[in-house]
Coordinates of C-alpha atoms in Angstrom, one line a residue:
Chain A
M713 CA 11.5 -24.3 37.9
T714 CA 10.6 -21.6 40.4
D715 CA 12.9 -19.2 38.5
F716 CA 11.1 -19.9 35.3
F717 CA 7.7 -19.5 37.1
I718 CA 8.8 -16.1 38.4
V719 CA 10.0 -15.0 35.0
V720 CA 6.7 -15.9 33.5
M721 CA 4.5 -14.5 36.3
A722 CA 6.4 -11.2 36.4
K723 CA 5.3 -10.3 32.9
Y724 CA 2.2 -12.5 32.7
N725 CA 0.3 -9.9 30.6
Y726 CA 2.8 -10.3 27.8
W727 CA 2.6 -14.0 27.9
L728 CA -1.1 -14.0 27.8
Y729 CA -1.3 -11.7 24.8
I730 CA 1.3 -13.8 23.0
I731 CA -0.7 -17.0 23.7
L732 CA -3.9 -15.4 22.5
M733 CA -2.2 -14.1 19.4
M734 CA -0.8 -17.5 18.6
I735 CA -4.3 -19.1 19.0
G736 CA -5.7 -16.5 16.6
L737 CA -2.8 -17.0 14.1
Y738 CA -3.2 -20.8 14.3
A739 CA -6.9 -20.5 13.5
M740 CA -6.2 -18.2 10.6
I741 CA -3.6 -20.6 9.1
A742 CA -4.9 -24.1 10.0
K743 CA -8.7 -23.9 10.0
N744 CA -10.6 -24.9 6.9
N745 CA -13.8 -23.0 7.5
L746 CA -13.7 -19.3 6.5
M747 CA -15.9 -18.4 9.5
K748 CA -13.4 -20.0 11.9
K749 CA -10.7 -18.1 10.2
L750 CA -12.5 -14.9 10.7
V751 CA -13.0 -15.7 14.4
G752 CA -9.2 -16.4 14.6
M753 CA -8.6 -13.0 13.0
N754 CA -10.7 -11.4 15.6
I755 CA -8.9 -13.2 18.5
F756 CA -5.6 -12.0 16.9
Q757 CA -6.7 -8.4 16.9
T758 CA -8.2 -8.7 20.4
A759 CA -4.9 -10.0 21.7
I760 CA -3.2 -6.8 20.6
I761 CA -5.9 -4.7 22.1
L762 CA -5.4 -6.5 25.5
F763 CA -1.6 -5.9 25.1
Y764 CA -2.2 -2.1 24.9
I765 CA -4.8 -2.1 27.7
S766 CA -2.3 -3.9 30.0
I767 CA 0.6 -1.5 29.3
G768 CA -1.5 1.4 30.6
Y769 CA -2.4 -0.2 33.9
K770 CA -0.7 0.5 37.2
I771 CA -1.1 -1.3 40.5
D772 CA -3.2 0.7 43.0
A773 CA -3.9 3.4 40.5
T774 CA -7.2 4.9 39.7
I775 CA -8.9 6.3 36.6
P776 CA -7.3 9.6 35.4
I777 CA -10.0 12.0 36.6
I778 CA -8.4 14.6 38.8
E779 CA -10.4 15.6 41.8
N780 CA -10.7 19.2 42.7
A781 CA -8.8 20.2 39.6
H782 CA -10.9 23.3 39.0
G783 CA -10.5 24.7 42.5
G784 CA -13.6 23.0 43.8
G785 CA -11.7 21.6 46.8
H786 CA -11.1 23.3 50.1
G787 CA -8.4 25.6 48.8
A788 CA -5.6 23.7 50.6
G789 CA -2.7 25.1 48.5
P790 CA -1.7 24.2 44.9
L791 CA -2.9 20.9 43.6
V792 CA -0.2 18.1 43.6
I793 CA -0.7 15.4 41.1
H794 CA 1.3 12.1 41.3
A795 CA 1.3 10.4 38.0
A796 CA 1.7 7.1 39.7
D797 CA -1.7 7.4 41.2
Y798 CA -3.4 7.4 37.9
I799 CA -3.5 4.8 35.1
N800 CA -2.2 5.9 31.7
P801 CA -5.3 6.7 29.6
L802 CA -3.6 7.1 26.3
P803 CA -3.2 3.4 25.3
H804 CA -6.8 2.8 26.3
V805 CA -7.9 5.7 24.1
L806 CA -5.9 4.4 21.2
M807 CA -7.6 1.1 21.6
L808 CA -11.0 2.7 21.2
T809 CA -9.9 3.4 17.7
A810 CA -8.4 0.0 17.2
I811 CA -11.7 -1.6 18.3
V812 CA -13.5 0.4 15.7
V813 CA -11.0 -0.7 13.1
S814 CA -11.3 -4.4 14.1
V815 CA -15.1 -4.2 14.1
A816 CA -15.0 -2.6 10.6
T817 CA -12.5 -5.2 9.3
F818 CA -14.7 -8.0 10.7
G819 CA -17.7 -6.5 9.0
V820 CA -16.0 -6.2 5.7
A821 CA -14.7 -9.7 6.0
M822 CA -18.1 -11.2 6.8
A823 CA -19.6 -9.4 3.9
L824 CA -17.0 -10.9 1.7
A825 CA -17.7 -14.3 3.2
I826 CA -21.4 -13.9 2.4
K827 CA -20.5 -13.1 -1.2
V828 CA -18.4 -16.2 -1.4
Y829 CA -21.1 -18.3 0.1
Q830 CA -23.8 -16.9 -2.3
R831 CA -21.6 -17.8 -5.3
Y832 CA -20.3 -21.3 -4.2
Q833 CA -22.7 -22.4 -1.5
T834 CA -19.9 -23.3 0.8
L835 CA -17.4 -21.8 3.2
E836 CA -15.0 -24.7 3.4
E837 CA -11.8 -23.7 1.9
D838 CA -10.9 -27.0 0.2
E839 CA -14.3 -27.2 -1.5
L840 CA -13.9 -23.6 -2.6
R841 CA -10.5 -24.4 -4.1
M842 CA -12.1 -27.3 -5.9
H843 CA -14.9 -25.2 -7.3
I844 CA -12.4 -22.5 -8.5
R845 CA -10.2 -25.1 -10.1
E846 CA -13.1 -26.6 -12.1
K847 CA -13.7 -23.3 -13.8
Chain B
M353 CA -6.9 31.0 3.6
T354 CA -3.4 30.8 5.0
P355 CA -1.0 28.5 3.3
T356 CA -0.4 26.4 6.4
N357 CA -3.9 24.9 6.0
Y358 CA -2.9 23.0 2.9
P359 CA -1.9 19.8 4.7
A360 CA -5.4 19.6 6.3
L361 CA -7.1 20.4 3.0
L362 CA -5.1 17.7 1.3
V363 CA -6.8 15.0 3.4
L364 CA -10.1 16.7 4.1
A365 CA -11.1 17.4 0.5
P366 CA -11.4 13.8 -0.6
L367 CA -12.8 12.8 2.8
V368 CA -15.6 15.3 2.7
A369 CA -16.1 14.5 -1.0
A370 CA -16.5 10.8 -0.1
I371 CA -19.3 11.6 2.4
V372 CA -21.0 14.0 0.1
C373 CA -20.7 11.5 -2.7
S374 CA -22.3 8.7 -0.8
C375 CA -25.2 11.0 0.2
A376 CA -25.6 12.3 -3.4
S377 CA -25.8 8.8 -4.8
W378 CA -29.2 8.5 -3.2
L379 CA -30.4 11.6 -5.1
R380 CA -28.8 11.2 -8.4
K381 CA -26.0 8.9 -9.5
T382 CA -24.6 11.4 -12.0
L383 CA -23.7 13.9 -9.3
C384 CA -21.1 11.5 -7.8
Y385 CA -18.5 11.8 -10.6
P386 CA -18.2 15.7 -10.5
I387 CA -18.1 15.6 -6.7
A388 CA -15.3 13.1 -6.7
L389 CA -13.5 15.1 -9.3
V390 CA -13.7 18.3 -7.2
G391 CA -12.4 16.5 -4.2
L392 CA -9.4 15.1 -6.0
V393 CA -8.6 18.4 -7.9
V394 CA -8.5 20.3 -4.6
S395 CA -6.2 17.6 -3.1
F396 CA -3.9 17.6 -6.1
F397 CA -3.7 21.4 -6.1
S398 CA -2.8 21.4 -2.4
S399 CA -0.1 18.9 -2.9
T400 CA 1.5 20.8 -5.7
V401 CA 1.4 24.0 -3.7
L402 CA 3.0 22.3 -0.8
L403 CA 5.7 20.8 -3.0
S404 CA 6.6 24.1 -4.7
R405 CA 6.6 25.9 -1.3
I406 CA 8.9 23.4 0.3
I407 CA 11.3 23.4 -2.6
A408 CA 11.3 27.2 -2.5
T409 CA 11.9 27.6 1.2
G410 CA 13.6 24.3 2.0
E411 CA 11.6 24.0 5.3
E412 CA 9.1 21.5 6.4
I413 CA 5.5 22.5 6.7
T414 CA 3.6 21.3 9.8
Y415 CA 0.0 21.3 10.6
Y416 CA -1.4 20.6 14.1
M417 CA -4.7 18.8 13.9
A418 CA -7.3 20.8 16.0
G419 CA -4.4 23.0 17.3
W420 CA -2.9 20.5 19.6
S421 CA 0.8 20.8 19.4
P422 CA 3.0 17.7 19.2
P423 CA 3.9 15.4 21.0
F424 CA 0.3 15.5 22.4
G425 CA -1.7 16.2 19.3
I426 CA -1.6 14.7 15.8
E427 CA 0.9 16.5 13.6
Y428 CA 0.8 16.5 9.9
R429 CA 4.3 17.0 8.7
I430 CA 5.2 17.6 5.1
D431 CA 8.8 17.6 4.0
L432 CA 10.6 17.0 0.7
L433 CA 10.1 13.3 0.7
N434 CA 6.4 13.1 1.4
S435 CA 5.5 16.2 -0.6
V436 CA 6.8 14.5 -3.8
V437 CA 5.1 11.2 -2.9
L438 CA 1.9 13.2 -2.2
V439 CA 2.0 14.8 -5.7
A440 CA 2.4 11.4 -7.2
V441 CA -0.5 9.9 -5.2
T442 CA -2.9 12.7 -5.9
A443 CA -2.0 13.0 -9.6
I444 CA -2.4 9.3 -10.2
A445 CA -5.7 9.3 -8.3
L446 CA -7.0 12.2 -10.3
I447 CA -5.9 10.8 -13.7
N448 CA -7.3 7.4 -12.9
L449 CA -10.6 9.0 -12.0
L450 CA -10.7 10.8 -15.4
A451 CA -9.6 7.7 -17.3
S452 CA -12.0 5.2 -15.7
H453 CA -15.3 7.2 -15.9
Q454 CA -16.5 5.3 -19.0
E455 CA -15.6 1.9 -17.5
V456 CA -17.3 2.6 -14.2
L457 CA -20.4 3.7 -16.1
R458 CA -20.4 0.6 -18.2
D459 CA -19.4 -2.1 -15.6
A460 CA -21.1 -0.8 -12.4
E461 CA -23.6 1.8 -13.3
E462 CA -26.0 1.2 -10.4
K463 CA -23.0 1.0 -8.0
S464 CA -21.1 4.0 -9.4
G465 CA -22.0 6.2 -6.4
T466 CA -20.6 3.6 -4.0
F467 CA -17.6 3.0 -6.1
Y468 CA -16.6 6.7 -6.2
A469 CA -17.2 7.1 -2.4
V470 CA -15.0 4.1 -1.6
Y471 CA -12.4 5.2 -4.1
L472 CA -12.2 8.6 -2.5
L473 CA -11.9 7.1 1.0
F474 CA -9.1 4.9 -0.4
I475 CA -7.2 8.0 -1.7
T476 CA -7.9 9.8 1.6
G477 CA -6.3 7.0 3.5
L478 CA -3.3 6.9 1.2
I479 CA -2.8 10.7 1.4
G480 CA -3.1 10.5 5.2
V481 CA -0.6 7.8 5.5
V482 CA 1.9 9.8 3.5
A483 CA 1.2 13.2 5.2
T484 CA 0.9 12.2 8.9
G485 CA 3.7 12.6 11.4
D486 CA 2.1 10.4 14.0
L487 CA 2.8 6.6 14.3
F488 CA -0.7 5.6 15.6
N489 CA -2.5 7.9 13.2
L490 CA -0.6 6.2 10.4
Y491 CA -2.0 2.8 11.6
V492 CA -5.5 4.1 11.5
L493 CA -5.2 5.7 8.0
L494 CA -3.5 2.5 6.9
E495 CA -6.5 0.5 8.0
I496 CA -8.8 3.0 6.2
T497 CA -6.8 2.4 3.0
S498 CA -6.8 -1.4 3.5
L499 CA -10.5 -1.7 4.3
T500 CA -11.5 0.4 1.2
S501 CA -9.1 -1.6 -1.0
Y502 CA -10.8 -4.8 0.2
A503 CA -14.1 -3.4 -0.9
L504 CA -12.8 -2.1 -4.2
I505 CA -11.2 -5.4 -5.0
A506 CA -14.3 -7.4 -4.2
M507 CA -16.2 -5.3 -6.8
G508 CA -14.4 -7.1 -9.6
D509 CA -14.8 -10.6 -11.2
P510 CA -17.8 -12.1 -9.2
D511 CA -16.3 -15.6 -9.3
R512 CA -12.9 -15.0 -8.0
S513 CA -12.6 -11.5 -6.5
P514 CA -14.5 -12.0 -3.1
M515 CA -12.2 -14.9 -2.3
A516 CA -9.1 -13.0 -3.4
S517 CA -10.2 -10.1 -1.4
L518 CA -10.8 -12.3 1.7
N519 CA -7.3 -13.7 1.5
Y520 CA -6.0 -10.2 1.3
V521 CA -8.1 -9.3 4.4
F522 CA -6.4 -12.2 6.4
I523 CA -2.9 -11.2 5.4
G524 CA -3.6 -7.5 5.6
V525 CA -4.9 -7.8 9.2
I526 CA -1.8 -9.7 10.2
G527 CA 0.5 -7.1 8.6
A528 CA -1.3 -4.1 10.2
S529 CA -1.5 -5.9 13.6
F530 CA 2.3 -6.4 13.5
Y531 CA 2.8 -2.8 12.8
L532 CA 0.5 -1.9 15.7
L533 CA 2.4 -4.1 18.0
G534 CA 5.6 -2.4 17.0
V535 CA 4.1 0.9 17.7
G536 CA 3.0 -0.4 21.1
Y537 CA 6.6 -1.3 21.9
I538 CA 7.8 2.1 20.8
Y539 CA 5.3 3.6 23.0
I540 CA 6.4 1.5 26.0
M541 CA 10.0 2.6 25.5
T542 CA 9.5 6.3 24.7
G543 CA 6.1 7.2 25.8
S544 CA 5.5 9.1 22.6
L545 CA 3.8 8.5 19.3
N546 CA 5.0 11.5 17.3
M547 CA 7.6 10.5 14.8
M548 CA 10.0 13.4 15.4
D549 CA 9.6 13.1 19.2
V550 CA 10.3 9.4 19.0
A551 CA 13.3 10.1 16.9
T552 CA 14.8 12.3 19.5
L553 CA 14.0 9.9 22.4
L554 CA 15.3 6.7 20.8
P555 CA 19.1 7.2 20.5
P556 CA 19.8 6.6 24.2
L557 CA 17.8 3.4 24.0
H558 CA 19.6 1.8 21.0
G559 CA 20.9 -1.2 23.0
S560 CA 17.4 -2.2 24.2
T561 CA 15.8 -5.4 23.1
A562 CA 12.3 -3.9 23.2
V563 CA 13.4 -1.3 20.6
L564 CA 14.7 -4.1 18.4
V565 CA 11.4 -5.9 18.8
A566 CA 9.5 -2.7 18.0
F567 CA 11.6 -2.2 14.9
L568 CA 11.3 -5.7 13.7
F569 CA 7.5 -5.8 14.3
C570 CA 7.0 -2.5 12.4
M571 CA 9.2 -3.8 9.5
I572 CA 7.5 -7.2 9.3
G573 CA 4.1 -5.5 9.3
V574 CA 5.1 -3.1 6.5
W575 CA 6.7 -5.9 4.5
I576 CA 3.6 -8.0 4.6
K577 CA 1.5 -5.0 3.5
M578 CA 3.9 -4.2 0.6
A579 CA 4.1 -7.9 -0.5
L580 CA 7.8 -8.5 -0.2
F581 CA 8.5 -11.9 -1.7
P582 CA 7.7 -14.7 0.8
M583 CA 4.8 -12.5 2.0
H584 CA 3.4 -11.7 -1.5
T585 CA 0.8 -14.4 -1.9
W586 CA -2.2 -12.2 -1.5
L587 CA -1.1 -9.7 -4.2
P588 CA -1.4 -11.4 -7.6
N589 CA -5.0 -12.7 -7.2
A590 CA -6.2 -9.5 -5.5
Y591 CA -4.8 -7.3 -8.2
A592 CA -5.8 -9.6 -11.1
Y593 CA -9.4 -10.0 -10.2
A594 CA -10.1 -6.4 -9.0
P595 CA -12.1 -4.2 -11.4
I596 CA -9.6 -2.5 -13.6
A597 CA -10.7 1.0 -12.6
A598 CA -9.8 0.2 -9.0
A599 CA -6.7 -2.0 -9.8
R600 CA -5.2 0.9 -11.7
A601 CA -5.1 3.0 -8.5
I602 CA -4.4 0.2 -6.0
A603 CA -1.5 -1.4 -7.9
P604 CA 0.7 1.6 -8.4
L605 CA -0.1 3.3 -5.1
M606 CA -0.7 0.8 -2.3
T607 CA 2.6 -1.0 -2.4
K608 CA 4.6 2.2 -3.2
V609 CA 3.0 4.0 -0.2
M610 CA 4.0 1.1 2.0
V611 CA 7.6 1.4 0.7
Y612 CA 7.4 5.1 1.6
V613 CA 6.3 4.1 5.2
M614 CA 9.3 1.8 5.4
I615 CA 11.7 4.5 4.3
R616 CA 10.1 7.0 6.7
L617 CA 10.5 4.7 9.6
M618 CA 14.1 3.9 8.6
V619 CA 15.2 7.5 7.9
T620 CA 13.2 9.6 10.2
V621 CA 12.1 7.5 13.2
F622 CA 14.8 4.9 13.8
G623 CA 17.6 6.6 11.9
Y624 CA 20.6 5.3 9.9
D625 CA 22.7 5.0 13.0
Y626 CA 20.4 2.5 14.6
I627 CA 19.7 0.4 11.6
F628 CA 23.1 0.2 10.0
K629 CA 25.4 0.5 13.0
A630 CA 23.5 -1.0 16.0
L631 CA 21.8 -3.7 14.0
H632 CA 23.4 -6.2 11.7
L633 CA 20.4 -6.9 9.5
S634 CA 21.1 -5.1 6.4
S635 CA 22.9 -7.8 4.5
S636 CA 20.2 -10.4 5.2
V637 CA 17.4 -7.9 4.1
V638 CA 19.3 -7.1 0.9
W639 CA 19.5 -10.9 0.3
L640 CA 15.8 -11.1 0.9
A641 CA 15.2 -8.3 -1.6
A642 CA 17.4 -10.0 -4.2
I643 CA 15.5 -13.2 -3.8
A644 CA 12.2 -11.2 -4.2
I645 CA 13.4 -9.6 -7.4
V646 CA 14.4 -13.0 -8.9
A647 CA 11.4 -14.9 -7.7
G648 CA 9.0 -12.2 -8.8
G649 CA 10.6 -12.3 -12.3
I650 CA 10.4 -16.1 -12.5
L651 CA 6.8 -16.3 -11.3
A652 CA 5.9 -13.6 -13.9
L653 CA 7.4 -15.7 -16.6
G654 CA 5.0 -18.5 -15.8
Q655 CA 1.8 -16.4 -16.3
R656 CA -0.5 -16.5 -19.3
D657 CA -2.5 -13.5 -18.3
L658 CA -1.4 -9.9 -18.6
K659 CA -2.8 -8.8 -15.3
K660 CA -1.2 -11.6 -13.3
M661 CA 2.1 -11.0 -15.1
A662 CA 1.9 -7.3 -14.1
A663 CA 1.1 -8.3 -10.6
Y664 CA 4.2 -10.4 -10.3
I665 CA 6.3 -7.6 -11.9
I666 CA 5.1 -5.5 -8.9
V667 CA 6.4 -8.2 -6.5
S668 CA 9.7 -8.0 -8.3
E669 CA 9.8 -4.1 -8.2
I670 CA 9.1 -4.2 -4.4
G671 CA 12.4 -6.1 -4.1
Y672 CA 14.2 -3.2 -5.9
M673 CA 13.0 -0.6 -3.5
V674 CA 13.5 -2.6 -0.3
G675 CA 16.9 -3.6 -1.4
G676 CA 17.9 -0.1 -2.4
A677 CA 16.8 1.3 1.0
W678 CA 18.7 -1.4 2.9
L679 CA 22.0 -1.1 1.1
G680 CA 23.1 1.4 3.7
N681 CA 24.4 4.2 1.4
N682 CA 22.8 7.4 0.1
T683 CA 23.0 6.2 -3.5
G684 CA 20.9 3.2 -2.9
M685 CA 18.4 5.2 -0.8
T686 CA 18.3 7.8 -3.6
G687 CA 17.5 5.0 -6.1
S688 CA 14.9 3.6 -3.8
I689 CA 13.1 7.0 -3.3
L690 CA 13.3 7.8 -7.0
H691 CA 11.9 4.4 -7.8
I692 CA 8.9 5.0 -5.6
I693 CA 7.9 7.8 -7.9
N694 CA 9.1 6.2 -11.2
D695 CA 7.5 2.8 -10.4
A696 CA 4.2 4.5 -9.5
I697 CA 4.2 6.3 -12.8
M698 CA 5.2 3.4 -15.0
T699 CA 3.0 0.8 -13.2
F700 CA 0.2 3.3 -13.6
A701 CA 0.9 3.6 -17.3
L702 CA 1.0 -0.1 -17.7
F703 CA -2.3 -0.6 -15.9
L704 CA -3.9 2.3 -17.9
A705 CA -2.9 0.6 -21.1
M706 CA -4.1 -2.8 -19.9
G707 CA -7.4 -1.1 -18.9
N708 CA -7.8 0.2 -22.4
I709 CA -7.1 -3.2 -23.8
A710 CA -9.5 -4.8 -21.4
F711 CA -12.2 -2.3 -22.4
R712 CA -12.3 -3.9 -25.8
T713 CA -11.2 -7.5 -25.3
K714 CA -12.8 -8.2 -21.9
N715 CA -10.1 -10.6 -21.0
L716 CA -6.3 -10.2 -20.8
R717 CA -5.2 -13.7 -21.4
F718 CA -2.4 -13.9 -23.9
E719 CA -4.4 -15.8 -26.6
N720 CA -6.9 -12.8 -26.8
L721 CA -4.2 -10.3 -27.4
S722 CA -3.2 -11.2 -30.9
G723 CA -3.4 -8.4 -33.5
L724 CA -3.8 -5.7 -31.0
F725 CA -1.2 -3.3 -32.4
A726 CA -3.4 -3.0 -35.5
K727 CA -6.6 -2.7 -33.5
M728 CA -5.5 -0.3 -30.8
P729 CA -2.4 1.4 -32.0
W730 CA -2.4 4.2 -29.3
S731 CA -3.1 2.0 -26.3
M732 CA -0.4 -0.4 -27.5
A733 CA 2.1 2.4 -28.0
G734 CA 1.5 3.4 -24.3
F735 CA 1.8 -0.2 -23.3
A736 CA 5.1 -0.5 -25.2
L737 CA 6.5 2.6 -23.5
A738 CA 5.5 1.4 -20.1
G739 CA 7.1 -1.9 -20.8
L740 CA 10.3 -0.3 -22.0
S741 CA 10.4 1.8 -18.8
I742 CA 10.0 -1.3 -16.6
I743 CA 12.7 -3.0 -18.6
G744 CA 14.9 0.1 -18.0
V745 CA 15.6 1.5 -21.5
P746 CA 17.4 4.9 -21.1
P747 CA 15.1 7.8 -22.0
T748 CA 12.3 6.5 -19.8
C749 CA 12.2 7.0 -16.1
G750 CA 12.7 3.3 -15.2
F751 CA 16.3 3.4 -16.3
F752 CA 17.5 6.2 -14.0
S753 CA 16.3 4.7 -10.7
K754 CA 17.7 1.4 -11.7
W755 CA 21.0 3.1 -12.4
Y756 CA 21.1 4.6 -8.9
L757 CA 20.2 1.2 -7.4
V758 CA 22.9 -0.6 -9.4
M759 CA 25.5 2.1 -8.4
G760 CA 24.4 1.8 -4.8
G761 CA 24.7 -1.9 -4.9
L762 CA 28.2 -1.7 -6.3
E763 CA 29.1 0.9 -3.7
A764 CA 27.9 -1.4 -0.9
G765 CA 29.6 -4.4 -2.5
A766 CA 26.2 -6.2 -2.7
Y767 CA 27.0 -7.9 -6.0
H768 CA 24.1 -10.4 -5.6
F769 CA 21.7 -7.5 -5.5
V770 CA 23.2 -6.0 -8.7
A771 CA 23.0 -9.4 -10.4
A772 CA 19.4 -9.7 -9.4
L773 CA 18.6 -6.3 -10.8
I774 CA 20.2 -7.1 -14.1
F775 CA 18.6 -10.5 -14.2
S776 CA 15.3 -8.9 -13.6
S777 CA 15.8 -6.4 -16.5
L778 CA 16.4 -9.4 -18.8
V779 CA 13.4 -11.2 -17.5
C780 CA 11.2 -8.1 -18.0
A781 CA 12.6 -7.8 -21.6
I782 CA 11.5 -11.4 -22.3
L783 CA 8.1 -10.8 -20.7
F784 CA 7.3 -7.7 -22.6
F785 CA 8.8 -8.7 -26.0
R786 CA 6.8 -11.9 -25.7
V787 CA 3.6 -9.8 -25.4
F788 CA 4.7 -7.5 -28.2
E789 CA 5.3 -10.5 -30.4
I790 CA 1.8 -11.8 -29.8
C791 CA 0.2 -8.4 -30.2
F792 CA 2.2 -7.4 -33.3
F793 CA 2.8 -10.5 -35.4
E794 CA 0.0 -12.8 -34.6
S795 CA -3.2 -11.8 -36.3
A796 CA -6.5 -12.0 -34.5
P797 CA -8.6 -15.2 -35.0
G798 CA -11.3 -13.3 -36.9
D799 CA -8.6 -12.0 -39.3
A800 CA -7.3 -15.5 -39.9
A801 CA -10.8 -16.5 -41.2
A802 CA -10.8 -13.5 -43.5
H803 CA -7.4 -14.6 -44.8
D804 CA -8.7 -17.9 -45.9
H805 CA -11.6 -16.3 -47.9
Q806 CA -9.6 -13.6 -49.6
G807 CA -6.4 -15.4 -50.3
H808 CA -3.4 -13.3 -49.4
H809 CA -5.2 -10.1 -49.4
H810 CA -4.5 -8.2 -46.2
A811 CA -7.9 -7.5 -44.6
E812 CA -8.0 -3.9 -43.3
V813 CA -8.4 -4.1 -39.5
A814 CA -10.8 -1.6 -38.1
I815 CA -9.4 0.5 -35.3
E816 CA -11.3 -0.1 -32.1
E817 CA -9.8 2.1 -29.5
A818 CA -10.7 2.7 -25.9
P819 CA -12.7 5.9 -25.0
V820 CA -11.0 9.2 -25.7
S821 CA -10.7 10.1 -22.0
S822 CA -8.8 6.9 -21.3
L823 CA -6.5 7.5 -24.3
I824 CA -5.7 11.1 -23.3
S825 CA -4.9 9.9 -19.7
L826 CA -2.6 7.3 -21.1
G827 CA -1.0 9.9 -23.3
V828 CA -0.4 12.2 -20.4
V829 CA 1.1 9.5 -18.2
S830 CA 3.3 8.2 -21.1
L831 CA 4.6 11.7 -21.5
L832 CA 5.3 11.8 -17.7
V833 CA 7.2 8.5 -18.0
I834 CA 9.6 10.2 -20.4
L835 CA 9.6 13.7 -18.8
V836 CA 10.4 12.3 -15.3
G837 CA 13.1 10.3 -16.9
V838 CA 14.7 13.3 -18.7
Y839 CA 14.4 15.5 -15.6
S840 CA 15.4 12.8 -13.1
G841 CA 18.7 14.6 -12.4
T842 CA 16.8 17.7 -11.4
I843 CA 14.5 15.7 -9.2
V844 CA 17.4 14.0 -7.4
Q845 CA 19.2 17.3 -7.0
T846 CA 16.3 19.4 -5.7
I847 CA 14.4 16.8 -3.7
I848 CA 16.2 13.7 -2.8
V849 CA 19.8 15.0 -2.1
P850 CA 18.6 17.8 0.2
F851 CA 16.3 15.4 2.0
L852 CA 19.0 12.8 2.7
G853 CA 21.4 15.6 3.6

């Protein structure tokens, strides 16, 4: 049991993103209301964003702004940079784009949901299916 | 202008045109169409220049966005494979724009500015996906393509298209997210996002589980986006209820570009050695492809609507390309690459013809199609040619790629795949000849009434063709169906064989 606990805790960020992703996927598949499905979709995308954020993180590291990089220090020899002291900014920057994408997707999807609602006066999927079959 | 700027021009021309177009639509709606036309003409011209230059020199053309050299910056990398796909994408986008002008004016006049802006963004996304050499950039452009295609699809049939589009959103997001996860794992393992850089860093890591997970996530994401059989459920409704002007571009291009992405990941990023020697997946994927081919064909047989039938044929054709790529030999891969181009052309011809028919009949259900050969002889001739090409009758292009696929299947000993290909040809023959029979032998309901009045006198059927621009476009594409078929040997020898090495 403790072995299992250690295995899980050692990589807890991966387990968390998988759990979040599965919650989102479950909502997208099992929920009947389109709005709930959209929220599930958002959770699904957020899980991946968290995954990227977590892989850039390092323990005891700081943000990647290099002090005295432009010679503003006290001139104590050449600047030495230890990569381990700074978190990796690249995955975080990538996620800025991914957040934009996910917001845009959410917006388009909500616009579509509004169109569906205007036409059928409902967002419940079984009722929608019934309306469509009647036609 | 130096020639090395063409890769940027390729993407920027439609992008800038889209922005200008959406601004111009506030001033005057009529300005949008010429702006869109200019954007796509520039893009098409750039892609042809790039193709001819690459064939002449045999070297890749690279462009570093904002001057940042790879692996740090975003690289646009044009080689033999994507230059030919680029020509196909830009040509189809341009011809479709010319062909659908009348339809857009008629069906969505007040929205025409929006339509052209979104359409241009869609094409920008597709071109970017094909041209880019960066894995994350590919994801972003893929999402641009997907978002605009959701919007384009939702402009169709007001009863069904928003729901069809919403279902596509759900599945499309899952697909793109899986691809993004795969890229994340590649980044963890290699620390790079540039395709060529990743390709050089991956070989020592071939035994790693994380690389396997990365590969599988990327593949699953791409398969969902291209609608490989069990993941195809979003496609038929989305394509059938989309406005025909948009469906004509989305149907031939979207899935084919995704097949290109799969081949790019297989050949350039992960490499043959990894996929066919380190992994033992190829036989199961070829089985999956064979099942997709058969299932697509059988589902198409059950449809009573021309658009739905064509959508299921696309599902079946995806099986051809996935199977060919995964056979594990150069013949199959040649067939798969050739089929990307051929299928794009013949699906486009089919949808152009269907658009022309829909221009007059409003509805493409089989019962409305009777007597069409008399009413629209030119459109139906184009439809027949596209049908024959999809069946795989020799002088048309569909035959040659199918030939390579069958030879590749025999070479790999994948007889189930060969059987599925032949089965699919037979099913397509049934599908199309059933439509031909309805259009040729059954007379239209109005004519039947005329028959009763005039005894056995054959009433002259007035020819009601689609607009001239649509007919000319269909003529050009039909000519391409034959020309690409006749010159397919040259295409294989000058483009695909040097690419595969």
